[in-house]
């Protein structure tokens, strides 16, 4: 019941807050400085919403249907973008933050996320993550990789699956594919 309610609320938030961001004629990713600490304020964070439209659509995501900020109070000070997929059964997001993956794993704000296994994102070392509400990664799957400005966090999620229903696909397959296609654009 909790999972259904959370999925329903998350779906409503997605539906109600989808807006456009960035400009379609942007040749690359715009950068902006965060100001959460002295060390972090010197790091420039790219805006995932400024990814070139052709790269996002090539990853099977809909550029006009997106949320222009990270979802979750733990990601305050981060930048992010979430898109609906053309397939329609999942959403995908890219967040960037001013900390390394090792710092992320130690930070209590992110205690709901657990490192599952090392992986690679294109040719970069990365880490697979699960969250506390979906430890089997049936509905949500995450991959993180260190970047020069901190880290990039890729996610794929199925907005809603009824108890007892089979998920329409594997979000981990999608997040692996999307992260491999977009990671080089993020740094």
mmCIF file of C-alpha atoms in Angstrom:
data_model
loop_
_atom_site.group_PDB
_atom_site.id
_atom_site.type_symbol
_atom_site.label_atom_id
_atom_site.label_comp_id
_atom_site.label_asym_id
_atom_site.label_seq_id
_atom_site.Cartn_x
_atom_site.Cartn_y
_atom_site.Cartn_z
ATOM 1 C CA UNK A 1 0.000 0.000 0.000
ATOM 2 C CA UNK A 2 2.829 2.417 0.891
ATOM 3 C CA UNK A 3 4.547 1.660 -2.412
ATOM 4 C CA UNK A 4 1.317 2.299 -4.356
ATOM 5 C CA UNK A 5 0.724 5.590 -2.554
ATOM 6 C CA UNK A 6 4.318 6.728 -3.117
ATOM 7 C CA UNK A 7 4.150 5.777 -6.795
ATOM 8 C CA UNK A 8 0.824 7.592 -7.172
ATOM 9 C CA UNK A 9 2.166 10.743 -5.487
ATOM 10 C CA UNK A 10 5.349 10.634 -7.564
ATOM 11 C CA UNK A 11 3.293 10.229 -10.738
ATOM 12 C CA UNK A 12 1.093 13.170 -9.762
ATOM 13 C CA UNK A 13 4.160 15.303 -9.076
ATOM 14 C CA UNK A 14 5.559 14.393 -12.489
ATOM 15 C CA UNK A 15 2.305 15.165 -14.261
ATOM 16 C CA UNK A 16 1.733 18.417 -12.408
ATOM 17 C CA UNK A 17 5.186 19.942 -12.630
ATOM 18 C CA UNK A 18 6.371 19.177 -16.147
ATOM 19 C CA UNK A 19 7.805 22.324 -17.708
ATOM 20 C CA UNK A 20 10.329 23.267 -20.372
ATOM 21 C CA UNK A 21 13.868 24.353 -19.690
ATOM 22 C CA UNK A 22 17.049 25.340 -21.449
ATOM 23 C CA UNK A 23 17.181 26.367 -25.043
ATOM 24 C CA UNK A 24 17.043 23.991 -27.956
ATOM 25 C CA UNK A 25 19.828 25.833 -29.755
ATOM 26 C CA UNK A 26 22.329 25.260 -26.945
ATOM 27 C CA UNK A 27 25.506 23.713 -28.369
ATOM 28 C CA UNK A 28 26.435 22.106 -25.050
ATOM 29 C CA UNK A 29 25.635 22.176 -21.396
ATOM 30 C CA UNK A 30 25.435 25.486 -19.575
ATOM 31 C CA UNK A 31 27.300 25.720 -16.284
ATOM 32 C CA UNK A 32 26.406 27.515 -13.104
ATOM 33 C CA UNK A 33 28.118 27.691 -9.729
ATOM 34 C CA UNK A 34 26.492 26.316 -6.591
ATOM 35 C CA UNK A 35 26.967 28.088 -3.295
ATOM 36 C CA UNK A 36 26.356 25.463 -0.629
ATOM 37 C CA UNK A 37 29.895 25.566 0.774
ATOM 38 C CA UNK A 38 33.274 27.149 0.119
ATOM 39 C CA UNK A 39 34.622 24.074 -1.667
ATOM 40 C CA UNK A 40 31.398 23.390 -3.505
ATOM 41 C CA UNK A 41 30.971 27.026 -4.571
ATOM 42 C CA UNK A 42 34.099 26.789 -6.709
ATOM 43 C CA UNK A 43 32.730 23.840 -8.689
ATOM 44 C CA UNK A 44 30.631 24.508 -11.779
ATOM 45 C CA UNK A 45 27.617 22.241 -12.257
ATOM 46 C CA UNK A 46 26.294 21.627 -15.764
ATOM 47 C CA UNK A 47 22.529 21.711 -16.225
ATOM 48 C CA UNK A 48 21.227 18.384 -17.586
ATOM 49 C CA UNK A 49 18.202 20.209 -19.056
ATOM 50 C CA UNK A 50 20.665 21.882 -21.440
ATOM 51 C CA UNK A 51 21.732 18.594 -23.019
ATOM 52 C CA UNK A 52 21.465 18.875 -26.815
ATOM 53 C CA UNK A 53 17.955 17.884 -27.899
ATOM 54 C CA UNK A 54 19.261 15.420 -30.493
ATOM 55 C CA UNK A 55 21.237 13.530 -27.801
ATOM 56 C CA UNK A 56 18.222 13.300 -25.503
ATOM 57 C CA UNK A 57 15.854 12.162 -28.262
ATOM 58 C CA UNK A 58 18.457 9.650 -29.497
ATOM 59 C CA UNK A 59 18.240 8.138 -25.992
ATOM 60 C CA UNK A 60 14.477 7.588 -26.541
ATOM 61 C CA UNK A 61 13.424 10.434 -24.244
ATOM 62 C CA UNK A 62 10.867 13.167 -24.958
ATOM 63 C CA UNK A 63 12.512 16.591 -24.640
ATOM 64 C CA UNK A 64 9.254 18.542 -24.359
ATOM 65 C CA UNK A 65 7.921 16.478 -21.452
ATOM 66 C CA UNK A 66 10.267 17.016 -18.519
ATOM 67 C CA UNK A 67 10.733 18.174 -14.958
ATOM 68 C CA UNK A 68 13.461 20.798 -14.728
ATOM 69 C CA UNK A 69 14.836 20.124 -11.256
ATOM 70 C CA UNK A 70 15.778 17.146 -9.099
ATOM 71 C CA UNK A 71 12.940 15.547 -7.145
ATOM 72 C CA UNK A 72 13.701 15.028 -3.455
ATOM 73 C CA UNK A 73 14.810 17.434 -0.737
ATOM 74 C CA UNK A 74 18.067 15.512 -0.319
ATOM 75 C CA UNK A 75 19.098 16.814 -3.758
ATOM 76 C CA UNK A 76 18.840 20.513 -2.787
ATOM 77 C CA UNK A 77 21.681 22.408 -4.483
ATOM 78 C CA UNK A 78 21.885 19.865 -7.306
ATOM 79 C CA UNK A 79 20.756 20.307 -10.898
ATOM 80 C CA UNK A 80 18.639 17.797 -12.711
ATOM 81 C CA UNK A 81 16.202 17.003 -15.448
ATOM 82 C CA UNK A 82 13.669 14.171 -15.723
ATOM 83 C CA UNK A 83 12.153 13.136 -19.045
ATOM 84 C CA UNK A 84 9.357 10.774 -20.003
ATOM 85 C CA UNK A 85 10.399 7.982 -22.329
ATOM 86 C CA UNK A 86 8.994 7.493 -25.800
ATOM 87 C CA UNK A 87 8.169 3.940 -24.715
ATOM 88 C CA UNK A 88 5.842 5.492 -22.131
ATOM 89 C CA UNK A 89 6.377 3.022 -19.298
ATOM 90 C CA UNK A 90 9.342 4.699 -17.588
ATOM 91 C CA UNK A 91 10.871 8.097 -16.844
ATOM 92 C CA UNK A 92 14.593 8.810 -16.845
ATOM 93 C CA UNK A 93 16.596 11.514 -15.148
ATOM 94 C CA UNK A 94 20.057 12.965 -14.918
ATOM 95 C CA UNK A 95 21.145 14.844 -11.782
ATOM 96 C CA UNK A 96 24.508 16.462 -11.109
ATOM 97 C CA UNK A 97 25.900 17.290 -7.706
ATOM 98 C CA UNK A 98 29.010 18.848 -6.176
ATOM 99 C CA UNK A 99 30.192 15.734 -4.305
ATOM 100 C CA UNK A 100 31.990 12.563 -5.322
ATOM 101 C CA UNK A 101 30.293 9.166 -5.284
ATOM 102 C CA UNK A 102 32.323 8.265 -2.159
ATOM 103 C CA UNK A 103 31.083 11.443 -0.399
ATOM 104 C CA UNK A 104 27.517 10.692 -1.530
ATOM 105 C CA UNK A 105 27.703 7.207 0.003
ATOM 106 C CA UNK A 106 28.813 8.650 3.382
ATOM 107 C CA UNK A 107 26.363 11.593 3.466
ATOM 108 C CA UNK A 108 23.390 10.879 5.755
ATOM 109 C CA UNK A 109 21.051 12.888 3.476
ATOM 110 C CA UNK A 110 21.363 10.060 0.965
ATOM 111 C CA UNK A 111 20.874 7.214 3.454
ATOM 112 C CA UNK A 112 17.893 5.891 1.485
ATOM 113 C CA UNK A 113 20.236 4.912 -1.367
ATOM 114 C CA UNK A 114 22.463 1.842 -1.143
ATOM 115 C CA UNK A 115 25.402 0.997 -3.385
ATOM 116 C CA UNK A 116 24.692 -2.374 -4.980
ATOM 117 C CA UNK A 117 27.693 -3.067 -7.203
ATOM 118 C CA UNK A 118 30.504 -1.427 -9.139
ATOM 119 C CA UNK A 119 29.774 -0.912 -12.826
ATOM 120 C CA UNK A 120 31.018 1.064 -15.792
ATOM 121 C CA UNK A 121 29.260 3.957 -17.484
ATOM 122 C CA UNK A 122 30.633 3.975 -21.018
ATOM 123 C CA UNK A 123 34.332 3.712 -20.058
ATOM 124 C CA UNK A 124 34.034 5.470 -16.670
ATOM 125 C CA UNK A 125 33.921 3.598 -13.359
ATOM 126 C CA UNK A 126 30.493 3.863 -11.768
ATOM 127 C CA UNK A 127 28.289 2.456 -9.033
ATOM 128 C CA UNK A 128 24.833 0.861 -9.251
ATOM 129 C CA UNK A 129 22.422 2.012 -6.522
ATOM 130 C CA UNK A 130 19.061 0.885 -5.154
ATOM 131 C CA UNK A 131 16.739 2.813 -2.870
ATOM 132 C CA UNK A 132 15.186 1.758 0.412
ATOM 133 C CA UNK A 133 11.648 1.560 -1.016
ATOM 134 C CA UNK A 134 12.717 -0.657 -3.936
ATOM 135 C CA UNK A 135 15.783 -2.680 -2.883
ATOM 136 C CA UNK A 136 15.209 -5.225 -5.673
ATOM 137 C CA UNK A 137 15.283 -2.428 -8.269
ATOM 138 C CA UNK A 138 12.031 -3.618 -9.841
ATOM 139 C CA UNK A 139 10.680 -0.070 -10.265
ATOM 140 C CA UNK A 140 13.694 2.249 -9.802
ATOM 141 C CA UNK A 141 17.342 1.911 -10.706
ATOM 142 C CA UNK A 142 20.267 4.339 -10.359
ATOM 143 C CA UNK A 143 23.851 4.651 -11.596
ATOM 144 C CA UNK A 144 26.394 7.227 -10.409
ATOM 145 C CA UNK A 145 29.804 8.206 -11.744
ATOM 146 C CA UNK A 146 32.422 10.715 -10.636
ATOM 147 C CA UNK A 147 32.944 13.750 -12.851
ATOM 148 C CA UNK A 148 35.321 16.721 -12.681
ATOM 149 C CA UNK A 149 32.672 18.869 -10.914
ATOM 150 C CA UNK A 150 31.468 16.137 -8.523
ATOM 151 C CA UNK A 151 29.160 13.366 -9.698
ATOM 152 C CA UNK A 152 26.431 12.531 -12.165
ATOM 153 C CA UNK A 153 23.416 10.476 -11.069
ATOM 154 C CA UNK A 154 21.339 8.651 -13.680
ATOM 155 C CA UNK A 155 17.995 7.144 -12.832
ATOM 156 C CA UNK A 156 15.165 5.270 -14.517
ATOM 157 C CA UNK A 157 11.862 4.618 -12.801
ATOM 158 C CA UNK A 158 8.498 3.135 -13.533
ATOM 159 C CA UNK A 159 5.936 5.653 -12.229
ATOM 160 C CA UNK A 160 3.363 3.040 -11.239
ATOM 161 C CA UNK A 161 3.108 -0.757 -10.958
ATOM 162 C CA UNK A 162 0.185 -2.360 -9.137
ATOM 163 C CA UNK A 163 0.987 -4.952 -6.477
ATOM 164 C CA UNK A 164 1.118 -8.364 -8.101
ATOM 165 C CA UNK A 165 1.543 -6.941 -11.621
ATOM 166 C CA UNK A 166 4.587 -7.616 -13.736
ATOM 167 C CA UNK A 167 6.662 -4.489 -14.439
ATOM 168 C CA UNK A 168 6.461 -3.583 -18.156
ATOM 169 C CA UNK A 169 10.256 -3.566 -18.444
ATOM 170 C CA UNK A 170 13.506 -3.387 -16.515
ATOM 171 C CA UNK A 171 14.479 0.123 -15.384
ATOM 172 C CA UNK A 172 18.071 -1.067 -14.826
ATOM 173 C CA UNK A 173 18.416 -1.993 -18.503
ATOM 174 C CA UNK A 174 17.171 1.483 -19.444
ATOM 175 C CA UNK A 175 19.387 3.391 -16.988
ATOM 176 C CA UNK A 176 22.470 1.477 -18.177
ATOM 177 C CA UNK A 177 21.690 2.318 -21.794
ATOM 178 C CA UNK A 178 20.856 5.982 -21.143
ATOM 179 C CA UNK A 179 23.855 6.581 -18.875
ATOM 180 C CA UNK A 180 26.217 5.101 -21.486
ATOM 181 C CA UNK A 181 24.677 7.336 -24.170
ATOM 182 C CA UNK A 182 24.713 10.585 -22.153
ATOM 183 C CA UNK A 183 27.648 10.427 -19.709
ATOM 184 C CA UNK A 184 30.144 11.987 -22.136
ATOM 185 C CA UNK A 185 27.764 14.928 -22.621
ATOM 186 C CA UNK A 186 27.828 15.582 -18.873
ATOM 187 C CA UNK A 187 31.477 16.366 -18.462
#
